[in-house]
Amino acid sequence: MELSNIHLVKADITRMEVDAIVNAANRILLGGGGVDGAIHRAAGKELLEECKTLEGCETGLAKITKGYKLPASYVIHTVGPVWRGGNNNEDELLKGCYTTSLQLAVEHGCQSIAFPNISTGVYRFPKRRAAYQAIEAVMQFFNNSKSPIEVYFVCFDEENYRIYHELLN
Ligand code: ADP
């Protein structure tokens, strides 16, 4: 178990000074509410222009753009699953978001990446189960790849922060 590269912070992800921040986007990748809206506002309208060229993204996968006005060089847009009770492949799709985002980050030479709590907002994924899948996916990635990358779990709400704190300790 490799936890030394995993960090937990309570913060606004748009302020993170890392190589890549991950956006919990929707399949059309043209902006939305929650963390998606915050990232687009902070990055400026050039981000939307680049997103228009991407032609959307499948659930569980990710696409990368530049970060524009953000401190981060890149934004990795991933589409989390909408919670539909738990028997519709939600766990695997959520893990896929973390895994494909990490792969993209490493391919682009990133040494640090910050994740929001994907799917736990309007997509209603239960927070504790989502945190468990997120941590599992990152630890499996570390076990399967020798790429050194610092991973920040960025919690915006107190409940997610407490859950991650408990699971990571
Ligand atoms: P989803 O549609 O994937 O559920 P949301 O944006 O509704 O996406 O919520 C995902 C998570 O992002 C929630 O836990 C929410 O608290 C968090 N969040 C919202 N704004 C920010 C922000 N500025 N920085 C980090 N996390 C945020």
PDB file of C-alpha atoms and ligand atoms in Angstrom:
ATOM      1  CA  MET A   1       0.000   0.000   0.000  1.00  0.00           C
ATOM      2  CA  GLU A   2       1.550   3.273  -1.151  1.00  0.00           C
ATOM      3  CA  LEU A   3       0.088   6.227   0.687  1.00  0.00           C
ATOM      4  CA  SER A   4       3.054   8.588   0.711  1.00  0.00           C
ATOM      5  CA  ASN A   5       2.034  10.071  -2.660  1.00  0.00           C
ATOM      6  CA  ILE A   6      -1.579  10.654  -1.568  1.00  0.00           C
ATOM      7  CA  HIS A   7      -2.608  13.932   0.023  1.00  0.00           C
ATOM      8  CA  LEU A   8      -5.905  15.101   1.433  1.00  0.00           C
ATOM      9  CA  VAL A   9      -6.902  18.754   1.400  1.00  0.00           C
ATOM     10  CA  LYS A  10     -10.045  20.768   1.984  1.00  0.00           C
ATOM     11  CA  ALA A  11      -9.967  23.409  -0.722  1.00  0.00           C
ATOM     12  CA  ASP A  12     -11.412  24.954  -3.857  1.00  0.00           C
ATOM     13  CA  ILE A  13      -9.863  22.885  -6.646  1.00  0.00           C
ATOM     14  CA  THR A  14      -9.573  25.917  -8.946  1.00  0.00           C
ATOM     15  CA  ARG A  15      -6.889  27.273  -6.603  1.00  0.00           C
ATOM     16  CA  MET A  16      -4.723  24.175  -6.622  1.00  0.00           C
ATOM     17  CA  GLU A  17      -1.160  24.684  -7.812  1.00  0.00           C
ATOM     18  CA  VAL A  18      -0.683  21.308  -9.413  1.00  0.00           C
ATOM     19  CA  ASP A  19       0.109  20.202 -12.969  1.00  0.00           C
ATOM     20  CA  ALA A  20      -3.433  18.965 -13.620  1.00  0.00           C
ATOM     21  CA  ILE A  21      -6.811  19.366 -11.977  1.00  0.00           C
ATOM     22  CA  VAL A  22      -9.637  16.973 -12.751  1.00  0.00           C
ATOM     23  CA  ASN A  23     -13.068  18.248 -13.668  1.00  0.00           C
ATOM     24  CA  ALA A  24     -16.213  16.270 -12.822  1.00  0.00           C
ATOM     25  CA  ALA A  25     -17.810  17.079 -16.170  1.00  0.00           C
ATOM     26  CA  ASN A  26     -20.836  15.803 -18.064  1.00  0.00           C
ATOM     27  CA  ARG A  27     -20.829  13.882 -21.342  1.00  0.00           C
ATOM     28  CA  ILE A  28     -21.130  16.925 -23.583  1.00  0.00           C
ATOM     29  CA  LEU A  29     -18.141  18.661 -21.939  1.00  0.00           C
ATOM     30  CA  LEU A  30     -19.601  22.124 -22.413  1.00  0.00           C
ATOM     31  CA  GLY A  31     -19.660  23.233 -18.806  1.00  0.00           C
ATOM     32  CA  GLY A  32     -22.296  22.848 -16.107  1.00  0.00           C
ATOM     33  CA  GLY A  33     -22.879  23.457 -12.424  1.00  0.00           C
ATOM     34  CA  GLY A  34     -20.884  22.491  -9.354  1.00  0.00           C
ATOM     35  CA  VAL A  35     -17.167  21.997  -9.745  1.00  0.00           C
ATOM     36  CA  ASP A  36     -17.499  22.084 -13.556  1.00  0.00           C
ATOM     37  CA  GLY A  37     -18.943  25.605 -13.453  1.00  0.00           C
ATOM     38  CA  ALA A  38     -16.296  26.765 -10.988  1.00  0.00           C
ATOM     39  CA  ILE A  39     -13.479  25.442 -13.202  1.00  0.00           C
ATOM     40  CA  HIS A  40     -14.869  27.072 -16.354  1.00  0.00           C
ATOM     41  CA  ARG A  41     -15.337  30.413 -14.579  1.00  0.00           C
ATOM     42  CA  ALA A  42     -11.799  30.348 -13.207  1.00  0.00           C
ATOM     43  CA  ALA A  43     -10.147  29.146 -16.437  1.00  0.00           C
ATOM     44  CA  GLY A  44     -11.896  31.678 -18.679  1.00  0.00           C
ATOM     45  CA  LYS A  45     -13.810  31.237 -21.919  1.00  0.00           C
ATOM     46  CA  GLU A  46     -10.922  29.771 -23.877  1.00  0.00           C
ATOM     47  CA  LEU A  47     -11.500  26.564 -21.936  1.00  0.00           C
ATOM     48  CA  LEU A  48     -15.004  26.271 -23.358  1.00  0.00           C
ATOM     49  CA  GLU A  49     -13.628  26.920 -26.861  1.00  0.00           C
ATOM     50  CA  GLU A  50     -11.205  24.024 -26.529  1.00  0.00           C
ATOM     51  CA  CYS A  51     -13.894  21.790 -24.991  1.00  0.00           C
ATOM     52  CA  LYS A  52     -16.099  22.373 -28.052  1.00  0.00           C
ATOM     53  CA  THR A  53     -13.455  20.628 -30.173  1.00  0.00           C
ATOM     54  CA  LEU A  54     -13.469  17.461 -28.039  1.00  0.00           C
ATOM     55  CA  GLU A  55     -16.875  16.098 -29.107  1.00  0.00           C
ATOM     56  CA  GLY A  56     -17.868  14.986 -25.630  1.00  0.00           C
ATOM     57  CA  CYS A  57     -16.675  12.103 -23.496  1.00  0.00           C
ATOM     58  CA  GLU A  58     -18.022   8.718 -22.439  1.00  0.00           C
ATOM     59  CA  THR A  59     -18.851   8.001 -18.811  1.00  0.00           C
ATOM     60  CA  GLY A  60     -15.837   6.586 -16.978  1.00  0.00           C
ATOM     61  CA  LEU A  61     -13.340   8.063 -19.456  1.00  0.00           C
ATOM     62  CA  ALA A  62     -11.464  11.382 -19.613  1.00  0.00           C
ATOM     63  CA  LYS A  63     -10.122  14.020 -22.013  1.00  0.00           C
ATOM     64  CA  ILE A  64      -7.442  16.642 -21.438  1.00  0.00           C
ATOM     65  CA  THR A  65      -7.257  20.367 -22.205  1.00  0.00           C
ATOM     66  CA  LYS A  66      -5.009  23.227 -21.222  1.00  0.00           C
ATOM     67  CA  GLY A  67      -5.712  25.084 -17.973  1.00  0.00           C
ATOM     68  CA  TYR A  68      -5.714  28.641 -19.375  1.00  0.00           C
ATOM     69  CA  LYS A  69      -6.126  31.107 -16.470  1.00  0.00           C
ATOM     70  CA  LEU A  70      -5.919  28.393 -13.813  1.00  0.00           C
ATOM     71  CA  PRO A  71      -2.735  27.824 -11.831  1.00  0.00           C
ATOM     72  CA  ALA A  72      -2.870  24.240 -13.178  1.00  0.00           C
ATOM     73  CA  SER A  73      -1.373  23.620 -16.635  1.00  0.00           C
ATOM     74  CA  TYR A  74      -4.046  21.094 -17.585  1.00  0.00           C
ATOM     75  CA  VAL A  75      -7.672  20.255 -16.921  1.00  0.00           C
ATOM     76  CA  ILE A  76      -8.622  16.606 -17.233  1.00  0.00           C
ATOM     77  CA  HIS A  77     -12.339  16.357 -17.898  1.00  0.00           C
ATOM     78  CA  THR A  78     -13.849  13.103 -16.729  1.00  0.00           C
ATOM     79  CA  VAL A  79     -17.466  11.988 -16.681  1.00  0.00           C
ATOM     80  CA  GLY A  80     -18.577  10.246 -13.511  1.00  0.00           C
ATOM     81  CA  PRO A  81     -21.555   7.888 -13.446  1.00  0.00           C
ATOM     82  CA  VAL A  82     -24.948   9.082 -12.281  1.00  0.00           C
ATOM     83  CA  TRP A  83     -25.904   6.978  -9.251  1.00  0.00           C
ATOM     84  CA  ARG A  84     -28.719   4.581 -10.192  1.00  0.00           C
ATOM     85  CA  GLY A  85     -28.826   2.374  -7.127  1.00  0.00           C
ATOM     86  CA  GLY A  86     -25.424   0.701  -7.420  1.00  0.00           C
ATOM     87  CA  ASN A  87     -26.174  -2.198  -9.775  1.00  0.00           C
ATOM     88  CA  ASN A  88     -25.478  -0.359 -12.995  1.00  0.00           C
ATOM     89  CA  ASN A  89     -21.688  -0.590 -13.045  1.00  0.00           C
ATOM     90  CA  GLU A  90     -21.365   2.629 -11.064  1.00  0.00           C
ATOM     91  CA  ASP A  91     -18.337   1.459  -9.045  1.00  0.00           C
ATOM     92  CA  GLU A  92     -16.302   0.393 -12.096  1.00  0.00           C
ATOM     93  CA  LEU A  93     -17.226   3.518 -14.038  1.00  0.00           C
ATOM     94  CA  LEU A  94     -16.185   5.735 -11.141  1.00  0.00           C
ATOM     95  CA  LYS A  95     -12.871   3.924 -10.778  1.00  0.00           C
ATOM     96  CA  GLY A  96     -12.411   4.337 -14.521  1.00  0.00           C
ATOM     97  CA  CYS A  97     -12.611   8.108 -14.085  1.00  0.00           C
ATOM     98  CA  TYR A  98      -9.700   8.050 -11.656  1.00  0.00           C
ATOM     99  CA  THR A  99      -7.631   5.551 -13.632  1.00  0.00           C
ATOM    100  CA  THR A 100      -8.017   7.180 -17.048  1.00  0.00           C
ATOM    101  CA  SER A 101      -7.345  10.615 -15.550  1.00  0.00           C
ATOM    102  CA  LEU A 102      -4.127   9.364 -13.953  1.00  0.00           C
ATOM    103  CA  GLN A 103      -3.041   7.755 -17.236  1.00  0.00           C
ATOM    104  CA  LEU A 104      -3.649  10.976 -19.158  1.00  0.00           C
ATOM    105  CA  ALA A 105      -1.776  13.007 -16.560  1.00  0.00           C
ATOM    106  CA  VAL A 106       1.254  10.728 -16.695  1.00  0.00           C
ATOM    107  CA  GLU A 107       1.202  10.700 -20.516  1.00  0.00           C
ATOM    108  CA  HIS A 108       1.409  14.495 -20.407  1.00  0.00           C
ATOM    109  CA  GLY A 109       4.314  14.533 -17.986  1.00  0.00           C
ATOM    110  CA  CYS A 110       2.329  15.712 -14.970  1.00  0.00           C
ATOM    111  CA  GLN A 111       3.934  15.199 -11.586  1.00  0.00           C
ATOM    112  CA  SER A 112       0.891  16.246  -9.586  1.00  0.00           C
ATOM    113  CA  ILE A 113      -2.868  15.901 -10.028  1.00  0.00           C
ATOM    114  CA  ALA A 114      -5.855  17.060  -7.969  1.00  0.00           C
ATOM    115  CA  PHE A 115      -9.195  15.239  -7.944  1.00  0.00           C
ATOM    116  CA  PRO A 116     -12.570  16.533  -6.769  1.00  0.00           C
ATOM    117  CA  ASN A 117     -15.040  14.048  -5.252  1.00  0.00           C
ATOM    118  CA  ILE A 118     -16.365  12.917  -8.628  1.00  0.00           C
ATOM    119  CA  SER A 119     -20.096  12.036  -8.855  1.00  0.00           C
ATOM    120  CA  THR A 120     -20.849  12.934  -5.227  1.00  0.00           C
ATOM    121  CA  GLY A 121     -22.709  16.152  -6.056  1.00  0.00           C
ATOM    122  CA  VAL A 122     -25.679  16.265  -8.390  1.00  0.00           C
ATOM    123  CA  TYR A 123     -24.858  12.734  -9.627  1.00  0.00           C
ATOM    124  CA  ARG A 124     -25.733  11.505  -6.078  1.00  0.00           C
ATOM    125  CA  PHE A 125     -23.114   8.746  -5.712  1.00  0.00           C
ATOM    126  CA  PRO A 126     -22.988   7.884  -1.974  1.00  0.00           C
ATOM    127  CA  LYS A 127     -19.984   9.741  -0.599  1.00  0.00           C
ATOM    128  CA  ARG A 128     -18.436   6.976   1.445  1.00  0.00           C
ATOM    129  CA  ARG A 129     -18.666   4.428  -1.348  1.00  0.00           C
ATOM    130  CA  ALA A 130     -17.288   6.961  -3.840  1.00  0.00           C
ATOM    131  CA  ALA A 131     -14.326   7.730  -1.575  1.00  0.00           C
ATOM    132  CA  TYR A 132     -13.586   4.034  -1.204  1.00  0.00           C
ATOM    133  CA  GLN A 133     -13.589   3.544  -5.005  1.00  0.00           C
ATOM    134  CA  ALA A 134     -11.440   6.627  -5.531  1.00  0.00           C
ATOM    135  CA  ILE A 135      -8.790   5.496  -3.065  1.00  0.00           C
ATOM    136  CA  GLU A 136      -8.846   1.933  -4.441  1.00  0.00           C
ATOM    137  CA  ALA A 137      -8.373   3.173  -7.994  1.00  0.00           C
ATOM    138  CA  VAL A 138      -5.425   5.380  -7.063  1.00  0.00           C
ATOM    139  CA  MET A 139      -3.736   2.658  -5.021  1.00  0.00           C
ATOM    140  CA  GLN A 140      -4.185   0.128  -7.833  1.00  0.00           C
ATOM    141  CA  PHE A 141      -2.694   2.649 -10.241  1.00  0.00           C
ATOM    142  CA  PHE A 142       0.338   3.052  -7.995  1.00  0.00           C
ATOM    143  CA  ASN A 143       0.708  -0.708  -7.754  1.00  0.00           C
ATOM    144  CA  ASN A 144       0.570  -1.151 -11.538  1.00  0.00           C
ATOM    145  CA  SER A 145       2.665   1.773 -12.674  1.00  0.00           C
ATOM    146  CA  LYS A 146       5.971   3.057 -11.482  1.00  0.00           C
ATOM    147  CA  SER A 147       5.116   6.632 -12.456  1.00  0.00           C
ATOM    148  CA  PRO A 148       5.739   8.972  -9.539  1.00  0.00           C
ATOM    149  CA  ILE A 149       2.819  11.373  -9.324  1.00  0.00           C
ATOM    150  CA  GLU A 150       1.487  13.260  -6.336  1.00  0.00           C
ATOM    151  CA  VAL A 151      -2.267  12.799  -5.945  1.00  0.00           C
ATOM    152  CA  TYR A 152      -4.403  15.344  -4.084  1.00  0.00           C
ATOM    153  CA  PHE A 153      -7.934  14.469  -3.044  1.00  0.00           C
ATOM    154  CA  VAL A 154      -9.592  17.861  -2.847  1.00  0.00           C
ATOM    155  CA  CYS A 155     -12.692  17.905  -0.681  1.00  0.00           C
ATOM    156  CA  PHE A 156     -14.984  20.901  -0.829  1.00  0.00           C
ATOM    157  CA  ASP A 157     -17.508  19.843   1.770  1.00  0.00           C
ATOM    158  CA  GLU A 158     -16.787  18.853   5.346  1.00  0.00           C
ATOM    159  CA  GLU A 159     -18.552  15.497   5.075  1.00  0.00           C
ATOM    160  CA  ASN A 160     -16.315  14.285   2.220  1.00  0.00           C
ATOM    161  CA  TYR A 161     -13.260  15.569   4.036  1.00  0.00           C
ATOM    162  CA  ARG A 162     -14.140  13.605   7.176  1.00  0.00           C
ATOM    163  CA  ILE A 163     -14.818  10.428   5.160  1.00  0.00           C
ATOM    164  CA  TYR A 164     -11.484  10.626   3.319  1.00  0.00           C
ATOM    165  CA  HIS A 165      -9.650  11.402   6.517  1.00  0.00           C
ATOM    166  CA  GLU A 166     -11.070   8.291   8.113  1.00  0.00           C
ATOM    167  CA  LEU A 167     -10.458   6.003   5.120  1.00  0.00           C
ATOM    168  CA  LEU A 168      -6.902   7.204   4.509  1.00  0.00           C
ATOM    169  CA  ASN A 169      -5.884   6.723   8.110  1.00  0.00           C
TER     170      ASN A 169
HETATM  171  P1  ADP B   1     -21.079  15.468 -10.121  1.00  0.00           P
HETATM  172  O1  ADP B   1     -22.037  15.830 -11.213  1.00  0.00           O
HETATM  173  O2  ADP B   1     -19.945  14.591 -10.622  1.00  0.00           O
HETATM  174  O3  ADP B   1     -21.767  14.905  -8.918  1.00  0.00           O
HETATM  175  P2  ADP B   1     -20.679  18.071  -8.774  1.00  0.00           P
HETATM  176  O4  ADP B   1     -19.885  19.228  -9.276  1.00  0.00           O
HETATM  177  O5  ADP B   1     -22.134  18.252  -8.571  1.00  0.00           O
HETATM  178  O6  ADP B   1     -20.337  16.851  -9.773  1.00  0.00           O
HETATM  179  O7  ADP B   1     -20.061  17.577  -7.401  1.00  0.00           O
HETATM  180  C1  ADP B   1     -18.844  16.855  -7.289  1.00  0.00           C
HETATM  181  C2  ADP B   1     -18.113  17.298  -6.047  1.00  0.00           C
HETATM  182  O8  ADP B   1     -17.448  18.535  -6.312  1.00  0.00           O
HETATM  183  C3  ADP B   1     -18.995  17.543  -4.832  1.00  0.00           C
HETATM  184  O9  ADP B   1     -18.462  16.804  -3.741  1.00  0.00           O
HETATM  185  C4  ADP B   1     -18.863  19.050  -4.569  1.00  0.00           C
HETATM  186  O10 ADP B   1     -18.866  19.334  -3.184  1.00  0.00           O
HETATM  187  C5  ADP B   1     -17.499  19.327  -5.163  1.00  0.00           C
HETATM  188  N1  ADP B   1     -17.199  20.721  -5.540  1.00  0.00           N
HETATM  189  C6  ADP B   1     -18.031  21.720  -5.915  1.00  0.00           C
HETATM  190  N2  ADP B   1     -17.348  22.855  -6.184  1.00  0.00           N
HETATM  191  C7  ADP B   1     -16.031  22.574  -5.963  1.00  0.00           C
HETATM  192  C8  ADP B   1     -14.808  23.319  -6.048  1.00  0.00           C
HETATM  193  N3  ADP B   1     -14.790  24.601  -6.428  1.00  0.00           N
HETATM  194  N4  ADP B   1     -13.645  22.690  -5.727  1.00  0.00           N
HETATM  195  C9  ADP B   1     -13.641  21.388  -5.352  1.00  0.00           C
HETATM  196  N5  ADP B   1     -14.745  20.626  -5.265  1.00  0.00           N
HETATM  197  C10 ADP B   1     -15.928  21.216  -5.560  1.00  0.00           C
END
